[in-house]
């Protein structure tokens, strides 16, 4: 057998995503290139690694065992690389984070300088929904998670990063009447929701329930970007995190509508399992945050205090 590390990496990604198309996108390769490598890898085994039922690709039991072995081999290769860097006096290792979708507007700014200072550290970020973030933390798949609502069932440590504010926003295309009462605003103007399980959705529903408002619910969308585009187009209004609206506010694509009781304020927290033994890279990152987070907020997020 003469399979390569590249083939192991490709097969592992296919087994994770159960899709050649998704694997090619994740690896920044063309679909034909991934298919060829899968075929070359399969040719070295007398037992099928995959099977297609209908149009869906499935990994066979044998394929799952090979994927597990591939994962171990690739982890050992990474360990060799990290040890080499460590002997050269460089901080090395993997830093894995899971981030709720709106957190993509926050987390990169708290990582950029650290990664520039530590070129031996490999960064892996999964931007996903709140449920998946908590699942990956609970399963010990990541070092840290970024959330605005702390999980109740996990024993965690945390470091507060910055404030998260949610405002009622609309497109000027709607031409909302001035001084529209809160009751009429929610009853008459279509409201755009995030999906169930979203922290933003939960905050919206808490506010609506607390104020006993009847709502003209128009749409339910699965990402902050989708909600933002729907608001800009004039499909309706929404309650959204300020952090993701800087350019739209600057360009007058979106405006904040004053509503009594808003903004809703929470806090972005970087959390980790209290029982987790953090790697040298993870420990170094925490030290970096403790020293630098206030400077980062002052430099990159100063504009949030002016609204």
Coordinates of C-alpha atoms in Angstrom, one line a residue, residues 97-105 107-108 124-130 132-133:
X97 CA -12.7 27.2 18.7
X98 CA -16.4 26.9 18.1
X99 CA -18.2 30.2 17.6
X100 CA -21.9 31.1 17.3
X101 CA -22.7 32.6 14.0
X102 CA -22.9 36.3 15.1
X103 CA -19.5 35.8 16.9
X104 CA -17.8 35.9 13.5
X105 CA -17.9 39.7 13.8
X107 CA -13.7 36.6 17.4
X108 CA -11.3 37.3 14.5
X124 CA -9.3 26.0 13.5
X125 CA -12.6 27.8 13.9
X126 CA -16.0 26.4 13.4
X127 CA -18.7 29.0 13.0
X128 CA -22.1 27.4 13.6
X129 CA -25.3 27.5 15.5
X130 CA -25.6 27.7 19.3
X132 CA -23.6 22.8 17.8
X133 CA -21.2 25.1 19.7

